Coordinates of C-alpha atoms in Angstrom, one line a residue:
X1 CA -12.7 1.1 -21.7
X2 CA -11.5 -2.3 -23.0
X3 CA -8.3 -2.2 -24.9
X4 CA -7.6 -4.0 -28.2
X5 CA -4.1 -4.7 -26.8
X6 CA -3.8 -8.0 -25.0
X7 CA -0.3 -7.8 -23.6
X8 CA 1.2 -5.3 -21.2
X9 CA 4.1 -3.2 -22.4
X10 CA 7.5 -3.5 -20.7
X11 CA 8.3 -0.4 -18.6
X12 CA 10.6 2.4 -19.5
X13 CA 9.9 4.7 -16.5
X14 CA 12.5 7.3 -15.5
X15 CA 12.5 9.7 -12.5
X16 CA 10.9 13.0 -12.9
X17 CA 11.4 16.4 -11.1
X18 CA 10.4 16.8 -7.5
X19 CA 8.4 19.8 -6.3
X20 CA 9.1 21.5 -2.9
X21 CA 8.1 19.8 0.3
X22 CA 4.4 20.5 1.1
X23 CA 3.6 22.2 4.4
X24 CA 1.5 20.8 7.2
X25 CA -0.3 23.3 9.4
X26 CA 1.2 23.7 12.9
X27 CA -2.0 22.6 14.7
X28 CA -1.9 19.1 13.2
X29 CA -0.3 16.5 15.4
X30 CA 2.9 15.0 13.9
X31 CA 4.0 11.4 14.3
X32 CA 7.0 10.8 16.5
X33 CA 9.4 10.1 13.6
X34 CA 9.1 13.5 11.9
X35 CA 12.5 15.2 12.0
X36 CA 14.3 11.9 12.8
X37 CA 16.4 9.7 10.4
X38 CA 14.4 6.7 11.6
X39 CA 11.4 6.2 13.8
X40 CA 11.8 5.4 17.5
X41 CA 11.6 1.6 18.2
X42 CA 8.0 0.5 18.9
X43 CA 7.7 -1.4 22.1
X44 CA 4.0 -1.6 22.5
X45 CA 1.6 -4.5 21.9
X46 CA 0.5 -6.1 18.6
X47 CA -3.2 -6.4 19.8
X48 CA -5.1 -3.3 20.9
X49 CA -8.2 -2.5 23.0
X50 CA -11.4 -1.4 21.4
X51 CA -10.7 2.3 22.0
X52 CA -7.4 2.1 20.1
X53 CA -9.0 0.1 17.3
X54 CA -11.7 2.8 17.0
X55 CA -8.9 5.4 16.5
X56 CA -7.2 3.3 13.9
X57 CA -10.6 2.8 12.1
X58 CA -11.1 6.6 12.0
X59 CA -7.7 7.1 10.5
X60 CA -8.2 4.3 8.1
X61 CA -11.6 5.6 6.9
X62 CA -10.1 9.0 6.3
X63 CA -7.3 7.4 4.2
X64 CA -9.9 5.5 2.2
X65 CA -12.0 8.7 1.7
X66 CA -8.8 10.4 0.5
X67 CA -8.2 7.5 -1.9
X68 CA -11.6 7.7 -3.4
X69 CA -11.3 11.5 -3.9
X70 CA -7.8 11.3 -5.3
X71 CA -8.6 8.4 -7.5
X72 CA -11.3 10.5 -9.3
X73 CA -8.5 12.7 -10.6
X74 CA -6.6 9.9 -12.3
X75 CA -6.7 10.3 -16.1
X76 CA -4.2 10.7 -18.9
X77 CA -2.2 14.0 -18.6
X78 CA -2.2 14.2 -14.8
X79 CA 1.1 14.1 -13.0
X80 CA 1.8 12.0 -10.0
X81 CA 2.8 15.3 -8.2
X82 CA -0.7 16.6 -8.8
X83 CA -2.1 13.5 -7.2
X84 CA 0.2 14.0 -4.2
X85 CA -0.8 17.7 -3.8
X86 CA -4.5 16.8 -3.8
X87 CA -4.2 13.9 -1.3
X88 CA -2.0 16.1 0.9
X89 CA -4.5 18.9 1.0
X90 CA -7.4 16.4 1.6
X91 CA -5.7 14.9 4.6
X92 CA -4.7 18.1 6.2
X93 CA -8.1 19.7 5.6
X94 CA -9.5 16.8 7.6
X95 CA -7.0 17.3 10.5
X96 CA -4.7 14.5 9.6
X97 CA -0.9 14.2 9.0
X98 CA 0.1 12.4 5.7
X99 CA 2.0 9.5 7.3
X100 CA 4.4 9.0 4.4
X101 CA 5.7 12.6 4.6
X102 CA 9.2 12.6 6.2
X103 CA 8.9 8.9 7.3
X104 CA 12.6 7.9 7.1
X105 CA 13.0 11.0 5.0
X106 CA 10.4 10.2 2.3
X107 CA 9.9 13.5 0.6
X108 CA 6.2 13.3 -0.4
X109 CA 2.8 12.7 1.3
X110 CA 1.7 9.6 -0.7
X111 CA 3.4 6.9 -2.8
X112 CA 2.6 6.8 -6.5
X113 CA 3.9 3.6 -8.2
X114 CA 3.5 3.5 -11.9
X115 CA 3.6 0.4 -14.2
X116 CA 6.9 -1.5 -13.2
X117 CA 7.2 0.3 -9.9
X118 CA 6.5 -2.3 -7.2
X119 CA 6.1 0.2 -4.3
X120 CA 7.3 3.4 -2.8
X121 CA 7.3 5.5 -6.0
X122 CA 7.9 9.2 -5.2
X123 CA 5.4 11.6 -6.8
X124 CA 7.0 13.9 -9.3
X125 CA 6.6 15.5 -12.7
X126 CA 5.8 12.1 -14.3
X127 CA 2.8 12.4 -16.6
X128 CA 0.3 9.5 -16.6
X129 CA -0.5 8.2 -20.1
X130 CA -3.4 6.2 -21.3
X131 CA -2.6 2.5 -20.8
X132 CA -0.7 3.0 -17.6
X133 CA -1.5 1.5 -14.2
X134 CA -0.8 3.5 -11.0
X135 CA -0.9 2.5 -7.4
X136 CA -1.7 5.1 -4.8
X137 CA -0.5 4.4 -1.2
X138 CA -2.2 6.8 1.3
X139 CA -1.8 6.6 5.0
X140 CA -3.4 9.0 7.5
X141 CA -2.2 9.8 11.0
X142 CA -5.2 11.0 13.0
X143 CA -5.7 11.2 16.8
X144 CA -2.4 9.3 17.4
X145 CA -3.1 6.4 15.0
X146 CA -2.3 5.4 11.5
X147 CA -4.6 3.9 8.8
X148 CA -2.8 2.5 5.8
X149 CA -4.4 1.8 2.4
X150 CA -3.5 1.4 -1.2
X151 CA -5.2 0.8 -4.5
X152 CA -4.0 0.2 -8.1
X153 CA -5.9 2.2 -10.7
X154 CA -6.2 1.9 -14.5
X155 CA -5.4 5.0 -16.6
X156 CA -7.5 5.4 -19.7
X157 CA -7.4 2.5 -22.2
X158 CA -5.4 -0.4 -20.5
X159 CA -4.4 -3.7 -22.1
X160 CA -6.1 -6.9 -21.0
X161 CA -3.0 -8.4 -19.3
X162 CA -2.7 -5.4 -17.0
X163 CA -6.4 -5.3 -16.3
X164 CA -6.3 -9.0 -15.2
X165 CA -3.2 -8.4 -13.1
X166 CA -5.0 -5.6 -11.2
X167 CA -8.2 -7.6 -10.7
X168 CA -6.4 -10.6 -9.5
X169 CA -4.1 -8.7 -7.2
X170 CA -7.1 -7.3 -5.5
X171 CA -8.6 -10.8 -5.2
X172 CA -5.3 -12.1 -3.8
X173 CA -5.5 -9.4 -1.0
X174 CA -9.1 -10.4 -0.3
X175 CA -8.1 -14.1 -0.1
X176 CA -5.4 -13.2 2.4
X177 CA -7.9 -11.2 4.4
X178 CA -10.4 -14.1 4.4
X179 CA -7.7 -16.4 5.8
X180 CA -7.4 -14.3 8.9
X181 CA -8.9 -16.0 12.0
X182 CA -7.8 -16.1 15.7
X183 CA -5.5 -19.0 16.5
X184 CA -4.3 -19.5 13.0
X185 CA -0.6 -18.8 12.3
X186 CA 0.2 -15.6 10.5
X187 CA 1.8 -17.5 7.6
X188 CA -1.6 -18.8 6.4
X189 CA -2.1 -15.3 4.9
X190 CA 0.8 -15.6 2.6
X191 CA -0.1 -19.2 1.7
X192 CA -3.5 -18.1 0.6
X193 CA -2.1 -15.3 -1.5
X194 CA 0.7 -17.2 -3.1
X195 CA -1.4 -20.3 -4.0
X196 CA -3.8 -18.0 -5.8
X197 CA -1.1 -16.0 -7.6
X198 CA 0.6 -19.2 -8.8
X199 CA -2.5 -20.1 -10.9
X200 CA -1.6 -17.3 -13.2
X201 CA 2.2 -17.7 -13.0
X202 CA 2.5 -14.3 -11.3
X203 CA 5.6 -13.4 -9.3
X204 CA 4.9 -12.7 -5.6
X205 CA 7.3 -10.1 -4.2
X206 CA 8.7 -11.3 -0.8
X207 CA 10.9 -8.6 0.5
X208 CA 8.1 -5.9 1.0
X209 CA 5.6 -7.1 3.5
X210 CA 2.5 -6.4 5.4
X211 CA 3.1 -5.0 8.9
X212 CA 1.6 -4.1 12.2
X213 CA 0.1 -0.6 12.3
X214 CA -1.7 1.6 14.8
X215 CA 0.0 4.0 17.1
X216 CA 3.2 3.3 15.1
X217 CA 3.3 3.4 11.3
X218 CA 5.2 0.0 11.4
X219 CA 5.0 -1.8 14.7
X220 CA 7.5 -4.6 13.9
X221 CA 4.8 -7.3 13.3
X222 CA 5.6 -9.0 9.9
X223 CA 3.0 -10.3 7.5
X224 CA 4.5 -12.1 4.5
X225 CA 2.6 -12.4 1.3
X226 CA 4.2 -15.7 0.3
X227 CA 4.1 -19.2 1.9
X228 CA 6.8 -18.6 4.6
X229 CA 5.9 -21.7 6.7
X230 CA 7.2 -22.8 9.1
X231 CA 8.4 -19.3 9.8
X232 CA 6.0 -16.5 11.0
X233 CA 3.9 -19.1 12.9
X234 CA 2.8 -16.6 15.6
X235 CA -0.9 -17.2 16.1
X236 CA -3.3 -14.3 15.3
X237 CA -5.3 -13.0 18.2
X238 CA -8.3 -10.7 18.6
X239 CA -7.3 -7.0 18.5
X240 CA -4.2 -7.5 16.3
X241 CA -4.1 -4.8 13.7
X242 CA -2.0 -5.2 10.5
X243 CA -1.9 -4.6 6.8
X244 CA -2.2 -7.1 4.0
X245 CA -0.7 -5.7 0.8
X246 CA 0.4 -8.2 -1.8
X247 CA 2.5 -7.1 -4.7
X248 CA 2.1 -9.4 -7.8
X249 CA 4.1 -9.2 -11.0
X250 CA 3.8 -10.3 -14.6
X251 CA 7.3 -11.7 -14.5
X252 CA 10.1 -12.0 -11.9
X253 CA 9.5 -11.3 -8.2
X254 CA 13.0 -9.8 -8.1
X255 CA 13.6 -6.0 -8.1
X256 CA 16.1 -3.2 -8.4
X257 CA 16.2 0.0 -6.4
X258 CA 16.5 3.4 -8.0
X259 CA 19.1 5.8 -6.7
X260 CA 16.5 7.6 -4.6
X261 CA 16.6 4.7 -2.2
X262 CA 12.8 4.3 -2.3
X263 CA 11.5 3.4 -5.8
X264 CA 11.6 -0.4 -6.2
X265 CA 11.1 -1.6 -9.8
X266 CA 10.7 -5.1 -11.2
X267 CA 14.1 -6.4 -12.5
X268 CA 12.6 -7.3 -15.8
X269 CA 10.6 -4.1 -15.9
X270 CA 7.3 -6.0 -16.3
X271 CA 4.2 -4.6 -14.7
X272 CA 3.2 -5.1 -11.1
X273 CA 0.1 -4.3 -9.0
X274 CA -0.6 -3.9 -5.3
X275 CA -3.7 -3.5 -3.1
X276 CA -3.7 -2.9 0.7
X277 CA -6.1 -2.8 3.6
X278 CA -5.5 -2.4 7.3
X279 CA -7.5 -5.0 9.2
X280 CA -8.2 -6.0 12.8
X281 CA -8.5 -9.6 13.9
X282 CA -11.9 -10.2 15.5
X283 CA -13.3 -13.1 17.5
X284 CA -14.3 -15.0 14.4
X285 CA -12.3 -13.5 11.5
X286 CA -11.4 -9.9 10.6
X287 CA -12.7 -6.5 10.0
X288 CA -11.4 -4.1 7.3
X289 CA -10.5 -0.8 8.8
X290 CA -9.8 1.1 5.6
X291 CA -13.2 1.4 4.1
X292 CA -14.5 4.8 2.9
X293 CA -17.4 6.4 4.8
X294 CA -20.9 5.6 3.5
X295 CA -22.1 7.9 0.8

């Protein structure tokens, strides 16, 4: 529904109450970081063979299917904890571990970032209201591989400024994806994103980045979303798998961290949006690995 409001409100979000940790059935394989303060250092390759890419694609497709199903629940009156509970159950019913759960101690199975939250919002008793925007970040660990995906949704009747931010953030991600090609430096991705975002005077968050993903949740490969040249000039090569996940803001790119150590909010409390796909570099471009199954 189109809103009569043209400008986005400035945020006033505060932390809600957390529910108990959700259980994962014993038969589901855990990532190697569960139970540790930080994940073991990844020492494997950045580019993978076809068999490994196929495993990442299956995990990514499941994350995307969970996103579609969870997104259908978004409406005024729903809590972010209810969204977490649904996504958690969806993933474990399909034999996957929710990658966010207990990664560096993160207490929930997905991230839910509302309005001024840039990323890593913790699902809790917060109630979504008409006019909000909310990003869901869902990662599935299946058959030894992670697939990482996020989408920003509109809740009810949303102002035009926020609608445009969401639409343009998705387009910024797609422009970054279209910039991927073997032989090009990684920094062309951020250049494509930032040059587009600047048209609208959006802030482009620099400190939270895209990353290599596959057997590890974060492999160490860094994908900036801003023009970082001449840094990050490593050439892309076929078989590389990484996320592209720009975070654009209506104001400053700078942020503050809540006391929980996870929730990053814009310093001016203006709204922010994010989209993310996991992609693999192909012989002539890229393939998105986090698309939902047909039908």
